XYZ file of N, CA and C in Angstrom:
567
model
N 20.045 -18.816 -8.005
C 18.889 -18.149 -7.404
C 18.147 -19.153 -6.535
N 17.634 -18.704 -5.430
C 16.906 -19.559 -4.491
C 15.554 -19.957 -5.076
N 15.022 -21.056 -4.560
C 13.692 -21.474 -4.997
C 12.914 -22.001 -3.795
N 11.594 -22.025 -3.939
C 10.714 -22.506 -2.882
C 9.956 -23.723 -3.374
N 9.824 -24.728 -2.508
C 8.999 -25.893 -2.797
C 7.563 -25.542 -2.410
N 6.601 -26.268 -2.943
C 5.200 -25.984 -2.618
C 4.920 -26.180 -1.130
N 5.714 -27.009 -0.450
C 5.511 -27.208 0.991
C 5.906 -25.966 1.794
N 6.681 -25.048 1.188
C 7.100 -23.818 1.864
C 6.173 -22.637 1.562
N 5.164 -22.844 0.705
C 4.263 -21.749 0.340
C 3.494 -21.251 1.561
N 3.404 -19.931 1.706
C 2.619 -19.282 2.749
C 2.282 -17.882 2.272
N 1.293 -17.274 2.870
C 0.901 -15.914 2.492
C 2.066 -14.960 2.741
N 2.299 -14.064 1.780
C 3.372 -13.083 1.907
C 4.659 -13.476 1.212
N 4.786 -14.735 0.787
C 5.991 -15.199 0.100
C 6.053 -14.577 -1.295
N 7.235 -14.169 -1.725
C 7.403 -13.520 -3.033
C 8.110 -14.492 -3.981
N 7.488 -14.716 -5.157
C 8.022 -15.659 -6.143
C 8.081 -15.009 -7.522
N 8.825 -15.670 -8.447
C 8.903 -15.204 -9.836
C 8.171 -16.217 -10.716
N 7.255 -15.703 -11.540
C 6.569 -16.540 -12.525
C 6.471 -15.761 -13.820
N 6.778 -16.383 -14.913
C 6.691 -15.755 -16.235
C 7.460 -14.434 -16.276
N 8.566 -14.344 -15.528
C 9.408 -13.151 -15.544
C 8.909 -11.994 -14.699
N 7.802 -12.177 -13.966
C 7.253 -11.114 -13.120
C 7.261 -11.546 -11.655
N 7.434 -10.593 -10.734
C 7.364 -10.937 -9.308
C 5.911 -11.025 -8.844
N 5.628 -12.021 -8.031
C 4.287 -12.228 -7.486
C 4.369 -12.380 -5.974
N 3.285 -12.019 -5.306
C 3.156 -12.177 -3.865
C 2.048 -13.199 -3.628
N 2.311 -14.218 -2.797
C 1.280 -15.212 -2.495
C 0.294 -14.599 -1.511
N -0.975 -14.539 -1.919
C -2.029 -13.964 -1.083
C -2.674 -15.060 -0.236
N -2.998 -16.197 -0.866
C -3.608 -17.332 -0.168
C -2.990 -18.616 -0.685
N -2.871 -19.609 0.202
C -2.351 -20.913 -0.183
C -3.206 -21.989 0.476
N -3.703 -22.921 -0.339
C -4.529 -24.003 0.189
C -3.986 -25.326 -0.341
N -3.669 -26.256 0.571
C -3.197 -27.578 0.180
C -4.410 -28.466 -0.057
N -4.471 -29.107 -1.239
C -5.619 -29.950 -1.592
C -5.125 -31.363 -1.872
N -5.724 -32.350 -1.172
C -5.378 -33.749 -1.403
C -6.648 -34.471 -1.821
N -6.856 -34.583 -3.127
C -8.085 -35.243 -3.591
C -8.051 -36.743 -3.277
N -9.214 -37.366 -3.291
C -9.298 -38.805 -3.034
C -8.541 -39.601 -4.076
N -8.546 -39.108 -5.298
C -7.870 -39.785 -6.393
C -6.929 -38.776 -7.046
N -5.738 -39.177 -7.376
C -4.816 -38.278 -8.055
C -3.802 -37.661 -7.102
N -2.952 -36.825 -7.689
C -1.855 -36.224 -6.939
C -2.314 -34.981 -6.162
N -1.710 -34.781 -4.992
C -2.014 -33.597 -4.184
C -1.473 -32.353 -4.887
N -2.106 -31.205 -4.613
C -1.644 -29.950 -5.221
C -1.934 -28.781 -4.291
N -1.318 -27.656 -4.598
C -1.553 -26.416 -3.858
C -2.359 -25.477 -4.741
N -3.494 -25.008 -4.223
C -4.294 -24.005 -4.918
C -3.866 -22.659 -4.331
N -3.275 -21.808 -5.188
C -2.645 -20.582 -4.707
C -3.250 -19.365 -5.391
N -3.528 -18.328 -4.595
C -3.968 -17.042 -5.133
C -2.750 -16.123 -5.049
N -2.318 -15.586 -6.209
C -1.116 -14.748 -6.246
C -1.423 -13.389 -6.868
N -0.701 -12.353 -6.381
C -0.872 -10.983 -6.893
C 0.415 -10.566 -7.604
N 0.255 -10.100 -8.860
C 1.394 -9.578 -9.611
C 1.816 -8.263 -8.965
N 3.078 -8.167 -8.543
C 3.545 -6.970 -7.846
C 3.733 -5.779 -8.780
N 3.852 -6.027 -10.083
C 4.006 -4.909 -11.023
C 2.661 -4.334 -11.447
N 1.683 -5.198 -11.703
C 0.395 -4.730 -12.225
C -0.724 -4.733 -11.183
N -0.557 -5.511 -10.110
C -1.596 -5.600 -9.086
C -2.671 -6.626 -9.393
N -2.578 -7.299 -10.540
C -3.572 -8.289 -10.958
C -3.476 -9.551 -10.085
N -4.628 -10.114 -9.706
C -4.665 -11.317 -8.875
C -5.029 -12.518 -9.745
N -4.257 -13.609 -9.605
C -4.477 -14.831 -10.381
C -4.652 -16.022 -9.452
N -5.356 -17.051 -9.927
C -5.446 -18.329 -9.220
C -4.619 -19.338 -9.993
N -3.726 -20.042 -9.314
C -2.872 -21.037 -9.960
C -2.836 -22.304 -9.119
N -2.664 -23.437 -9.780
C -2.472 -24.712 -9.098
C -1.046 -25.181 -9.339
N -0.385 -25.654 -8.277
C 0.964 -26.198 -8.367
C 0.927 -27.627 -7.848
N 1.529 -28.574 -8.608
C 1.607 -29.954 -8.145
C 2.451 -30.003 -6.885
N 2.092 -30.894 -5.986
C 2.843 -31.042 -4.748
C 4.290 -31.413 -5.074
N 5.235 -30.698 -4.498
C 6.652 -30.968 -4.745
C 7.278 -30.084 -5.807
N 6.479 -29.326 -6.574
C 7.041 -28.403 -7.573
C 7.892 -27.343 -6.878
N 8.864 -26.812 -7.616
C 9.698 -25.732 -7.086
C 9.475 -24.479 -7.925
N 9.457 -23.323 -7.262
C 9.246 -22.037 -7.928
C 10.381 -21.110 -7.519
N 10.860 -20.318 -8.478
C 11.972 -19.401 -8.215
C 11.553 -18.296 -7.244
N 12.439 -17.988 -6.300
C 12.180 -16.920 -5.326
C 12.444 -15.565 -5.968
N 11.608 -14.595 -5.665
C 11.790 -13.240 -6.199
C 12.766 -12.482 -5.309
N 13.689 -11.775 -5.937
C 14.662 -10.961 -5.209
C 14.022 -9.604 -4.924
N 13.062 -9.611 -4.009
C 12.289 -8.415 -3.680
C 12.650 -7.999 -2.258
N 12.845 -6.695 -2.059
C 13.166 -6.219 -0.712
C 12.290 -5.022 -0.356
N 11.947 -4.929 0.923
C 11.196 -3.783 1.444
C 12.175 -2.886 2.187
N 12.262 -1.618 1.769
C 13.198 -0.680 2.390
C 12.482 0.605 2.772
N 13.015 1.276 3.793
C 12.456 2.557 4.218
C 13.115 3.687 3.441
N 12.281 4.558 2.873
C 12.752 5.735 2.145
C 11.987 6.949 2.644
N 12.632 8.109 2.586
C 11.993 9.356 2.998
C 11.461 10.066 1.761
N 10.188 10.480 1.814
C 9.569 11.186 0.695
C 10.138 12.595 0.604
N 10.509 13.011 -0.624
C 11.065 14.345 -0.835
C 10.069 15.274 -1.515
N 9.682 14.938 -2.771
C 8.781 15.818 -3.517
C 8.164 15.076 -4.694
N 7.147 15.726 -5.306
C 6.475 15.205 -6.493
C 6.676 16.225 -7.604
N 7.189 15.778 -8.755
C 7.436 16.713 -9.861
C 6.305 16.729 -10.889
N 5.167 16.142 -10.551
C 4.037 16.109 -11.474
C 3.805 14.720 -12.035
N 4.880 14.003 -12.368
C 4.763 12.638 -12.890
C 5.294 11.611 -11.903
N 6.407 11.949 -11.253
C 7.112 11.004 -10.389
C 7.174 11.529 -8.956
N 7.186 10.590 -8.013
C 7.374 10.914 -6.603
C 8.814 10.540 -6.273
N 9.556 11.454 -5.671
C 10.976 11.248 -5.404
C 11.208 10.938 -3.925
N 12.063 9.930 -3.683
C 12.364 9.452 -2.338
C 13.870 9.385 -2.138
N 14.301 9.409 -0.857
C 15.711 9.319 -0.525
C 15.909 8.240 0.536
N 16.962 7.440 0.351
C 17.345 6.458 1.353
C 18.074 7.210 2.465
N 17.560 7.221 3.709
C 18.185 8.014 4.771
C 19.563 7.507 5.199
N 19.922 6.269 4.842
C 21.218 5.719 5.240
C 22.343 6.172 4.321
N 22.113 6.127 2.991
C 23.198 6.468 2.059
C 22.850 7.640 1.135
N 21.707 8.273 1.347
C 21.253 9.455 0.607
C 21.036 9.206 -0.889
N 20.924 7.936 -1.306
C 20.578 7.631 -2.702
C 19.123 8.029 -2.922
N 18.845 8.501 -4.140
C 17.475 8.890 -4.451
C 16.896 7.967 -5.509
N 15.575 7.784 -5.454
C 14.884 7.029 -6.495
C 13.519 7.647 -6.713
N 12.962 7.385 -7.886
C 11.662 7.955 -8.250
C 10.667 6.825 -8.503
N 9.431 7.020 -8.040
C 8.362 6.044 -8.238
C 7.275 6.669 -9.099
N 6.737 5.871 -10.047
C 5.679 6.384 -10.921
C 4.307 6.167 -10.281
N 3.268 6.575 -11.007
C 1.893 6.534 -10.487
C 1.439 5.111 -10.152
N 1.819 4.121 -10.966
C 1.386 2.747 -10.691
C 2.030 2.213 -9.416
N 3.295 2.540 -9.176
C 3.966 2.091 -7.953
C 3.385 2.796 -6.729
N 2.979 4.041 -6.890
C 2.460 4.821 -5.769
C 1.082 4.351 -5.316
N 0.212 3.999 -6.252
C -1.151 3.634 -5.876
C -1.831 4.795 -5.175
N -2.473 4.533 -4.036
C -3.148 5.581 -3.260
C -2.208 6.314 -2.312
N -0.988 5.829 -2.142
C -0.064 6.419 -1.162
C 0.245 7.879 -1.461
N 0.254 8.267 -2.735
C 0.621 9.624 -3.121
C -0.273 10.704 -2.549
N -1.547 10.389 -2.331
C -2.454 11.434 -1.851
C -2.328 11.708 -0.356
N -1.485 10.960 0.352
C -1.296 11.180 1.786
C 0.066 11.783 2.115
N 0.925 11.980 1.109
C 2.286 12.460 1.369
C 2.404 13.958 1.157
N 2.966 14.660 2.142
C 3.178 16.102 1.997
C 4.658 16.463 2.034
N 5.506 15.609 2.572
C 6.943 15.860 2.604
C 7.595 15.309 3.855
N 8.712 14.624 3.660
C 9.559 14.081 4.722
C 8.976 12.881 5.469
N 7.879 12.285 5.000
C 7.368 11.068 5.630
C 8.271 9.895 5.253
N 8.365 8.926 6.153
C 9.136 7.716 5.880
C 8.161 6.660 5.370
N 8.421 6.164 4.155
C 7.551 5.179 3.507
C 8.312 3.872 3.323
N 7.580 2.780 3.197
C 8.198 1.490 2.892
C 8.001 1.240 1.405
N 9.124 1.069 0.696
C 9.080 0.855 -0.750
C 9.544 -0.564 -1.047
N 8.757 -1.294 -1.835
C 9.126 -2.634 -2.270
C 9.916 -2.505 -3.564
N 11.169 -2.976 -3.541
C 12.059 -2.872 -4.701
C 12.276 -4.242 -5.324
N 12.310 -4.279 -6.656
C 12.641 -5.489 -7.403
C 13.624 -5.074 -8.488
N 14.808 -5.653 -8.477
C 15.883 -5.287 -9.410
C 16.152 -3.780 -9.374
N 16.079 -3.184 -8.189
C 16.369 -1.763 -8.029
C 15.246 -0.827 -8.438
N 14.121 -1.387 -8.914
C 12.983 -0.553 -9.335
C 11.871 -0.639 -8.293
N 11.224 0.495 -7.998
C 10.123 0.453 -7.026
C 8.876 -0.201 -7.625
N 8.332 -1.181 -6.899
C 7.103 -1.856 -7.328
C 5.887 -1.267 -6.632
N 6.039 -0.990 -5.336
C 4.921 -0.424 -4.584
C 5.445 0.436 -3.446
N 4.621 1.405 -3.060
C 4.968 2.327 -1.978
C 3.862 2.270 -0.933
N 4.256 2.110 0.330
C 3.304 2.122 1.443
C 3.524 3.397 2.233
N 2.493 4.211 2.330
C 2.570 5.432 3.135
C 2.558 5.042 4.610
N 2.988 5.946 5.501
C 2.864 5.648 6.934
C 1.398 5.352 7.266
N 1.157 4.561 8.303
C -0.203 4.140 8.641
C -1.111 5.336 8.926
N -0.582 6.358 9.608
C -1.374 7.554 9.889
C -0.700 8.779 9.295
N -1.496 9.677 8.722
C -0.997 10.944 8.180
C -1.663 12.076 8.952
N -0.864 13.070 9.346
C -1.384 14.249 10.034
C -1.467 15.372 9.014
N -2.687 15.782 8.668
C -2.902 16.737 7.584
C -3.821 17.874 8.016
N -3.599 19.046 7.421
C -4.410 20.229 7.716
C -5.571 20.302 6.725
N -6.753 20.648 7.217
C -7.931 20.788 6.356
C -7.862 22.149 5.673
N -7.886 22.141 4.340
C -7.821 23.392 3.580
C -9.202 23.884 3.176
N -10.178 22.960 3.074
C -11.532 23.383 2.709
C -12.556 22.390 3.244
N -13.585 22.916 3.883
C -14.762 22.112 4.234
C -15.898 23.055 4.590
N -17.108 22.593 4.362
C -18.296 23.388 4.678
C -18.471 23.413 6.194
N -18.948 24.519 6.739
C -19.194 24.542 8.187
C -20.338 23.598 8.550
N -20.238 22.980 9.728
C -21.290 22.075 10.194
C -22.533 22.866 10.558
N -23.703 22.363 10.193
C -24.965 23.047 10.491
C -25.375 22.702 11.919
N -25.657 23.732 12.728
C -26.032 23.525 14.125
C -27.345 22.735 14.187
N -27.362 21.743 15.042
C -28.565 20.934 15.193
C -28.558 19.713 14.287
N -27.708 19.727 13.271
C -27.626 18.593 12.349
C -26.612 17.593 12.908
N -26.889 17.052 14.086
C -25.909 16.201 14.758
C -26.418 14.788 14.966
N -27.009 14.231 13.961
C -27.442 12.850 14.041
C -26.181 12.002 14.215
N -26.260 11.000 15.017
C -25.105 10.155 15.321
C -24.378 9.710 14.049
N -23.079 9.966 13.994
C -22.259 9.509 12.876
C -22.331 10.354 11.625
N -22.900 11.549 11.681
C -23.002 12.399 10.490
C -21.615 12.904 10.087
N -21.345 12.910 8.775
C -20.048 13.367 8.278
C -20.233 14.342 7.131
N -19.128 15.008 6.797
C -19.113 15.936 5.663
C -17.767 15.785 4.969
N -17.679 16.096 3.656
C -16.395 15.983 2.963
C -15.481 17.156 3.313
N -14.189 16.856 3.467
C -13.192 17.895 3.737
C -11.986 17.643 2.845
N -11.433 18.712 2.269
C -10.229 18.602 1.449
C -9.028 18.929 2.332
N -8.010 18.057 2.297
C -6.804 18.277 3.100
C -5.709 18.887 2.240
N -4.589 19.278 2.865
C -3.532 20.010 2.181
C -2.896 19.270 1.008
N -3.028 17.945 0.945
C -2.465 17.195 -0.180
C -3.432 17.105 -1.355
N -4.674 17.569 -1.170
C -5.676 17.520 -2.231
C -6.652 16.369 -2.088
N -6.392 15.446 -1.165
C -7.285 14.304 -0.951
C -8.548 14.761 -0.227
N -9.648 14.028 -0.444
C -10.909 14.322 0.229
C -11.176 13.242 1.271
N -11.519 13.678 2.486
C -11.761 12.774 3.608
C -13.113 13.115 4.218
N -13.882 12.101 4.585
C -15.145 12.322 5.298
C -14.815 12.557 6.772
N -15.233 13.724 7.300
C -14.941 14.077 8.695
C -16.245 14.342 9.447
N -16.229 14.233 10.790
C -17.426 14.565 11.576
C -17.786 16.043 11.427
N -19.034 16.382 11.717
C -19.528 17.748 11.537
C -18.810 18.785 12.398
N -18.250 18.375 13.551
C -17.603 19.342 14.442
C -16.212 19.767 13.974
N -15.642 19.101 12.969
C -14.313 19.454 12.459
C -14.458 20.614 11.479
N -13.591 21.625 11.626
C -13.678 22.827 10.802
C -12.425 23.043 9.965
N -12.548 23.941 8.985
C -11.439 24.319 8.122
C -10.297 24.886 8.969
N -9.052 24.539 8.603
C -7.882 25.032 9.324
C -7.420 24.105 10.436
N -8.252 23.147 10.833
C -7.858 22.208 11.885
C -6.976 21.110 11.310
N -6.213 20.474 12.185
C -5.326 19.383 11.776
C -5.966 18.073 12.218
N -6.019 17.115 11.281
C -6.630 15.817 11.579
C -5.642 14.688 11.310
N -5.951 13.537 11.893
C -5.163 12.326 11.695
C -6.004 11.397 10.819
N -5.410 10.903 9.718
C -6.128 10.057 8.764
C -5.444 8.694 8.688
N -6.231 7.617 8.704
C -5.701 6.269 8.513
C -5.497 6.076 7.010
N -4.240 5.962 6.564
C -3.952 5.898 5.127
C -4.363 4.570 4.503
N -4.542 3.523 5.300
C -4.957 2.227 4.747
C -6.398 2.272 4.273
N -7.248 3.019 5.011
C -8.673 3.082 4.676
C -9.087 4.436 4.116
N -8.272 5.470 4.352
C -8.613 6.820 3.909
C -9.656 7.479 4.792
N -9.817 6.975 6.013
C -10.850 7.497 6.909
C -10.254 8.368 8.013
N -11.073 9.322 8.457
C -10.736 10.203 9.575
C -10.505 9.356 10.817
N -9.458 9.704 11.581
C -9.164 8.969 12.801
C -9.357 9.834 14.049
N -8.797 11.065 14.018
C -8.899 11.938 15.193
C -8.504 13.361 14.836
N -8.871 14.297 15.729
C -8.388 15.670 15.623
C -7.057 15.734 16.349
N -6.135 16.554 15.839
C -4.828 16.703 16.473
C -4.753 18.089 17.088
N -4.318 18.141 18.341
C -4.159 19.439 19.003
C -2.845 20.049 18.538
N -2.864 21.342 18.239
C -1.655 22.006 17.738
C -0.674 22.277 18.847
């Protein structure tokens, strides 16, 4: 198995520690006036999402995680699991609620998602950056209540709630930024 030296540490690098895959979030090289140099590293557990701070002596080696990011097409949700298909070989896999995170509330069917796999198991799912969704319920905007930046809650077809401007009405299609969960634009049909 491959390994990384502390001199190769950078944000985004995937390593194995204590049998779990981790992603390096931040790396800072520290050379104190007295003593050995070390790397102060902030790492995120890819299975649990927990963030830890660790120090590694300069020159230490850490095992590389066999983690891959692949594109999968979303098929359906059976209540517990979200099912995806690899468009190249038609293999299917299922992701649970922890792997899905917030991505599940933006998927309606056939979107292409990036899934991080470790030992063939999905660790995390990234929804497409923008989702085009139909508004199923929202209160009508009150005429005259148009103070700059005023918003109202709207429920979209996946069940998620998004804050939209007052001029957006029920039945319209909107574009939502899935990274922030915020309204981006109205879509013309």
